[in-house]
CSV table of N, CA and C in Angstrom, one decimal:
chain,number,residue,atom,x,y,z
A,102,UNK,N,-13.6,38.8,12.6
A,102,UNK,CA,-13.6,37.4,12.5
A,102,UNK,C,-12.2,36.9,12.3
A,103,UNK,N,-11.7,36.1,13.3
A,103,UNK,CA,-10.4,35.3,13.0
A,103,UNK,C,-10.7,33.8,12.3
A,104,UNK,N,-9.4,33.8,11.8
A,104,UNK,CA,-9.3,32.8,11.0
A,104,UNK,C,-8.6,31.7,11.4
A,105,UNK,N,-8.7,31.3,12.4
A,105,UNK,CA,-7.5,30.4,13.1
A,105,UNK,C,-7.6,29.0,12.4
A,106,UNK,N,-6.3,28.1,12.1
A,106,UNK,CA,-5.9,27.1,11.6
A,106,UNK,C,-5.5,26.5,12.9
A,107,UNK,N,-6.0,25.2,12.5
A,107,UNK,CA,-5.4,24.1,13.6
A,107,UNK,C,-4.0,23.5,13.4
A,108,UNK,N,-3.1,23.8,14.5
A,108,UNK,CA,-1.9,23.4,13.9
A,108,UNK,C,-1.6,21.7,14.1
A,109,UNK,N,-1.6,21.4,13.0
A,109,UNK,CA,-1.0,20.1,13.0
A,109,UNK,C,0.4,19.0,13.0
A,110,UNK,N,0.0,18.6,14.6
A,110,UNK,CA,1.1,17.7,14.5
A,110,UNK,C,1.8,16.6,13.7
A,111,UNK,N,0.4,15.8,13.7
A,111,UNK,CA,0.7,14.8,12.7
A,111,UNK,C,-0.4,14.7,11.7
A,112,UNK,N,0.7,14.8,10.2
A,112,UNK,CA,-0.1,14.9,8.7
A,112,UNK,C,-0.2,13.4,8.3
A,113,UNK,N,-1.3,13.5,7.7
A,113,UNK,CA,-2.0,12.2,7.1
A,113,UNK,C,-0.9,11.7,6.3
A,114,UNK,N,-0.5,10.2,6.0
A,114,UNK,CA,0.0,9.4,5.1
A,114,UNK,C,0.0,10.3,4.1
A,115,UNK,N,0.8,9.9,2.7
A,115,UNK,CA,0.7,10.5,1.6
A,115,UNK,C,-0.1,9.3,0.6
A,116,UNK,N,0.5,8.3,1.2
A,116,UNK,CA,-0.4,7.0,0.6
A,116,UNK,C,-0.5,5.7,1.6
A,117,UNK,N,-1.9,5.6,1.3
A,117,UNK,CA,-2.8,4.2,2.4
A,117,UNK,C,-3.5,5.0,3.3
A,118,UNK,N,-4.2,4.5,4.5
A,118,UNK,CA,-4.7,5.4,5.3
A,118,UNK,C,-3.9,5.5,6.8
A,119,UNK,N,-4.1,6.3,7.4
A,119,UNK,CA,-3.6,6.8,8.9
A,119,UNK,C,-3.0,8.2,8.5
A,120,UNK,N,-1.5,8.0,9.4
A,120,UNK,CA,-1.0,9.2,9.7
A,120,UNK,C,0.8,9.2,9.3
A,121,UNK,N,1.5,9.9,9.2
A,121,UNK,CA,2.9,10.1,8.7
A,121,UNK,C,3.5,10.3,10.0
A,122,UNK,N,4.8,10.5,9.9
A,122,UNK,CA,5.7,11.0,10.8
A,122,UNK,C,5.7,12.4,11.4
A,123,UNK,N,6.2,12.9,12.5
A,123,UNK,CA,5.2,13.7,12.8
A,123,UNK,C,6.3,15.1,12.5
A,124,UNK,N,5.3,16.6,12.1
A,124,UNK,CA,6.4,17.9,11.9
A,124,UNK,C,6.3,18.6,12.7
A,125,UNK,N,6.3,18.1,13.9
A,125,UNK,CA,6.3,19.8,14.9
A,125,UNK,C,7.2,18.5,16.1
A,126,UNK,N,7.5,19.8,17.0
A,126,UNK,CA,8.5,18.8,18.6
A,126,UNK,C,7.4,18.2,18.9
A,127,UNK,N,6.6,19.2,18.8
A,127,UNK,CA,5.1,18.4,20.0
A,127,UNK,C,4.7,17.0,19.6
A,128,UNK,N,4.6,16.7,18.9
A,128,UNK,CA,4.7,15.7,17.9
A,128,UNK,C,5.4,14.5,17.9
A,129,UNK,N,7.4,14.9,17.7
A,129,UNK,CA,7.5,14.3,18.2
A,129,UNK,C,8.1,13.8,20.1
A,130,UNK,N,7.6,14.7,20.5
A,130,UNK,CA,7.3,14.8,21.8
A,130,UNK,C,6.5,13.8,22.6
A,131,UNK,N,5.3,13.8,22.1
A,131,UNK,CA,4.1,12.5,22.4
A,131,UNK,C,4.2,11.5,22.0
A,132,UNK,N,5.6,11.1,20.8
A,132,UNK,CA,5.4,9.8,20.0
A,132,UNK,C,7.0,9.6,21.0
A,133,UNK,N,7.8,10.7,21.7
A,133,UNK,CA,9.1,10.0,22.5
A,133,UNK,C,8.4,9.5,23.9
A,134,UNK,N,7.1,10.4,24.3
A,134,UNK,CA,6.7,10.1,25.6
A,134,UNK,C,5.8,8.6,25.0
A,135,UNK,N,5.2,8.5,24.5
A,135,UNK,CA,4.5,7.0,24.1
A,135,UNK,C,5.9,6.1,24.1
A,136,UNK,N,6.7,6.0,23.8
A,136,UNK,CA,8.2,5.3,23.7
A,136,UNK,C,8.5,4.9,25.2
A,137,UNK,N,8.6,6.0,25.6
A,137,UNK,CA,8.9,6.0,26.9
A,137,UNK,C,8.1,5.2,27.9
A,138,UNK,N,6.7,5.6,27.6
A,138,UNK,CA,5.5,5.0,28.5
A,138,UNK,C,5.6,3.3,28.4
A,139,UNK,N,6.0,2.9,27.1
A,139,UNK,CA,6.0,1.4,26.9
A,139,UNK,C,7.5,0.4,27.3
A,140,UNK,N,8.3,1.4,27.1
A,140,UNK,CA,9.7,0.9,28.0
A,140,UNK,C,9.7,0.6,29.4
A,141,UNK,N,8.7,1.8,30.6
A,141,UNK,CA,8.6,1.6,31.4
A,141,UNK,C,7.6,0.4,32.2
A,142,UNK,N,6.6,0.8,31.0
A,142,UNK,CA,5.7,-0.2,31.0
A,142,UNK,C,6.4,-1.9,31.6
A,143,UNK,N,6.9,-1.9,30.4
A,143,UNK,CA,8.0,-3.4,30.3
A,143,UNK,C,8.7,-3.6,31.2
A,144,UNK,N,9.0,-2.5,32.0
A,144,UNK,CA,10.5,-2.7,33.1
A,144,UNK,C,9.4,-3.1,34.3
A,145,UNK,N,8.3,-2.1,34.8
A,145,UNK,CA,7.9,-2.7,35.4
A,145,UNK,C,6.8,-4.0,35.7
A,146,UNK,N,6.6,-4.5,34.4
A,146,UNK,CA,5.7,-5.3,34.6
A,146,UNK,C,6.3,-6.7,33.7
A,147,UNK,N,7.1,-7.1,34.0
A,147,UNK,CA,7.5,-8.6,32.8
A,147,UNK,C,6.6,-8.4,31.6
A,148,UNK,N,6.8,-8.8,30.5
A,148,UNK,CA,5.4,-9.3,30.0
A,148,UNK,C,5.8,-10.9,30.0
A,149,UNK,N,6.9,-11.7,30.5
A,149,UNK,CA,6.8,-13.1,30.6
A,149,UNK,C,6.2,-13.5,32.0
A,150,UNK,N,6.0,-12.5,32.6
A,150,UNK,CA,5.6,-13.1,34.3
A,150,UNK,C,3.9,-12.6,34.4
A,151,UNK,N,3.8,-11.5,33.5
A,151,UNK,CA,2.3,-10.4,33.8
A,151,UNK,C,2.1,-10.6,33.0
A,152,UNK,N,1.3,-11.1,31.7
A,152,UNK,CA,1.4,-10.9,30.4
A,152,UNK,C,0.4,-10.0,30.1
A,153,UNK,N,-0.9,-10.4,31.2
A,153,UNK,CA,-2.0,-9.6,30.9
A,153,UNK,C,-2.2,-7.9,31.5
A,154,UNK,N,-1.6,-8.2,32.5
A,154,UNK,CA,-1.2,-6.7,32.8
A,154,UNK,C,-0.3,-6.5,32.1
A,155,UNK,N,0.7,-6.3,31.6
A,155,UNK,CA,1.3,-5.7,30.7
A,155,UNK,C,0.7,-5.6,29.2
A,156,UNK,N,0.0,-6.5,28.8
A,156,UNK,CA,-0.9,-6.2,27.8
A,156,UNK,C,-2.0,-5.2,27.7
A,157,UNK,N,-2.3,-4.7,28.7
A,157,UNK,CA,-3.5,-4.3,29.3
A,157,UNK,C,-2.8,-2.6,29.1
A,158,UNK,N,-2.1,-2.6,30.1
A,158,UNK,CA,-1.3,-1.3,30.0
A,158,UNK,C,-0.7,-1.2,28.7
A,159,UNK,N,-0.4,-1.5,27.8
A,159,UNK,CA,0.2,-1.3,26.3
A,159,UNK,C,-0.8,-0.7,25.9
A,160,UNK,N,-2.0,-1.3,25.5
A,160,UNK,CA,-3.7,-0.8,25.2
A,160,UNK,C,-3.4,0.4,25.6
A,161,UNK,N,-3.4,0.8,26.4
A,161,UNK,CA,-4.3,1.6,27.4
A,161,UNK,C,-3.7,2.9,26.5
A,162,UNK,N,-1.7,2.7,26.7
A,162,UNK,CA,-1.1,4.1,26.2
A,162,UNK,C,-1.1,3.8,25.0
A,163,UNK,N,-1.6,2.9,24.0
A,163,UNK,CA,-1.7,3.3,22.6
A,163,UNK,C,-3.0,4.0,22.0
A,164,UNK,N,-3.8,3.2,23.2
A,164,UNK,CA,-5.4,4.1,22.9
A,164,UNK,C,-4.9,5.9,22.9
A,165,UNK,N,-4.7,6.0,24.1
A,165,UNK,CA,-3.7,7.8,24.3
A,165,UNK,C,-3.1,7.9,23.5
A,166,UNK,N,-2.3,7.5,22.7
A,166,UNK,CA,-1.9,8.0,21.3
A,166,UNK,C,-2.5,8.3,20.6
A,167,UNK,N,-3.3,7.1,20.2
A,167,UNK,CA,-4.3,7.2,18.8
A,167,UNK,C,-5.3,8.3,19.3
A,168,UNK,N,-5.9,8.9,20.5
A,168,UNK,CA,-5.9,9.8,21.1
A,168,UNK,C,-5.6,11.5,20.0
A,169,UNK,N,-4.8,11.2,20.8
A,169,UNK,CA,-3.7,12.5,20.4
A,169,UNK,C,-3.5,12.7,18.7
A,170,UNK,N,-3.3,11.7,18.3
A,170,UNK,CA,-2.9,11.4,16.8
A,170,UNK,C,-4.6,12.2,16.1
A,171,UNK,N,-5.7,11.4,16.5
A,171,UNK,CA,-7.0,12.2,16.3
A,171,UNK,C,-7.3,13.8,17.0
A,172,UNK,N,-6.5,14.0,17.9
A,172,UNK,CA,-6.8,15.2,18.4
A,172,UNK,C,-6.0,16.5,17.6
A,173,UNK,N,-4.9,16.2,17.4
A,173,UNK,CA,-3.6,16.9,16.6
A,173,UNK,C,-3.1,16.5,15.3
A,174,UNK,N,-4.0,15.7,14.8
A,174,UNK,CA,-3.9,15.1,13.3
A,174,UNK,C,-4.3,15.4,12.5
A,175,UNK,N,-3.9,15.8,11.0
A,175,UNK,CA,-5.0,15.5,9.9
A,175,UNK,C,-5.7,14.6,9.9
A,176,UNK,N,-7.3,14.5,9.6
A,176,UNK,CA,-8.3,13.6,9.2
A,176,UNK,C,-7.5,12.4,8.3
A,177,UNK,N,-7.7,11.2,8.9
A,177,UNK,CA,-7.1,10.3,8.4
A,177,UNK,C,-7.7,10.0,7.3
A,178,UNK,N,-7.4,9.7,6.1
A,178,UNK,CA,-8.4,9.1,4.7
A,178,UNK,C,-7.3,8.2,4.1
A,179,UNK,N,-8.4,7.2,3.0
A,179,UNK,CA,-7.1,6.9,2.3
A,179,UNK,C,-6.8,7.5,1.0
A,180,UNK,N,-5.5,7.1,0.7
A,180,UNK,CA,-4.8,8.1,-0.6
A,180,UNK,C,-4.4,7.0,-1.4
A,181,UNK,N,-3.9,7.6,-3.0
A,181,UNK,CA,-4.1,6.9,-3.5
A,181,UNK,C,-2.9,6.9,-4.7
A,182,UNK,N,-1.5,6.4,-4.3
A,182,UNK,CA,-1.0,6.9,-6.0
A,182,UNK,C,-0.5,6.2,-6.7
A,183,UNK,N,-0.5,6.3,-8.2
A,183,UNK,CA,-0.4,5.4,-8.8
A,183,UNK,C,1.3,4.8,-9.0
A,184,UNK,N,1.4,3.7,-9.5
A,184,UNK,CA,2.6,3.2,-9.1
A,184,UNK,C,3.1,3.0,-11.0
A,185,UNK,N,4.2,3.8,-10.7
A,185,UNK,CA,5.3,4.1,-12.6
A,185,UNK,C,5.4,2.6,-12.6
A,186,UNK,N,5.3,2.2,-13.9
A,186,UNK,CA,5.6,0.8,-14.6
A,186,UNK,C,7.0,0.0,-14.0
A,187,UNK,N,8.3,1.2,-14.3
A,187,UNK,CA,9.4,0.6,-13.9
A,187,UNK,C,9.6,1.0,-12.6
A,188,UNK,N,8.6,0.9,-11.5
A,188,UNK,CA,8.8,0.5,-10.0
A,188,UNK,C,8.1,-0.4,-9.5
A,189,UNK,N,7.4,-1.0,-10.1
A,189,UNK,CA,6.4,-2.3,-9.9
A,189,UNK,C,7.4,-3.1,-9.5
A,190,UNK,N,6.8,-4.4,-8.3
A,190,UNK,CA,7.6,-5.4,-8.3
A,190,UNK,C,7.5,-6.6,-9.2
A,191,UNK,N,5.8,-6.5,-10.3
A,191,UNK,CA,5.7,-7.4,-10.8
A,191,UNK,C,5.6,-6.8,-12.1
A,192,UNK,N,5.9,-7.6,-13.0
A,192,UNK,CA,5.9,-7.1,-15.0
A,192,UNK,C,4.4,-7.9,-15.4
């Protein structure tokens, strides 16, 4: 019986819920090709002439992120830490 671990691209927040910045290339690989996808996006579609088509296509590759992010991610939860007296913004 093997014991195989899922390797994770991207680790959960340390605190609030989602995901952190990502530790492997692959990682950030998908988060330069999602960069990429939306640059292109923009070049070819206005969003001052298309708005909706370019809105549309934005969706589309963030959904494929958030994708990937659940596919290659830690289980997102939220976290919770407490905050030292003398780092408060308020007294």
């Amino acid at each position: 019986m093997t014991n195989k671990k899922k390797a994770v691209w991207f680790p959960a927040k340390k605190n609030g819920w989602g995901w952190g910045r990502p530790n492997t290339w692959q990682g950030w690989t998908v988060l330069a090709l999602y960069l990429l996808t939306v640059v292109i996006i923009s070049i070819v579609n206005d969003p001052k002439a298309e708005l909706l088509k370019w809105a549309v296509s934005v969706v589309i590759s963030t959904l494929i992120l958030i994708a990937c992010y659940y596919w290659k991610g830690e289980a997102p939860n939220w976290k919770w830490k407490t905050i030292e007296k003398d780092k408060r913004k308020w007294r």
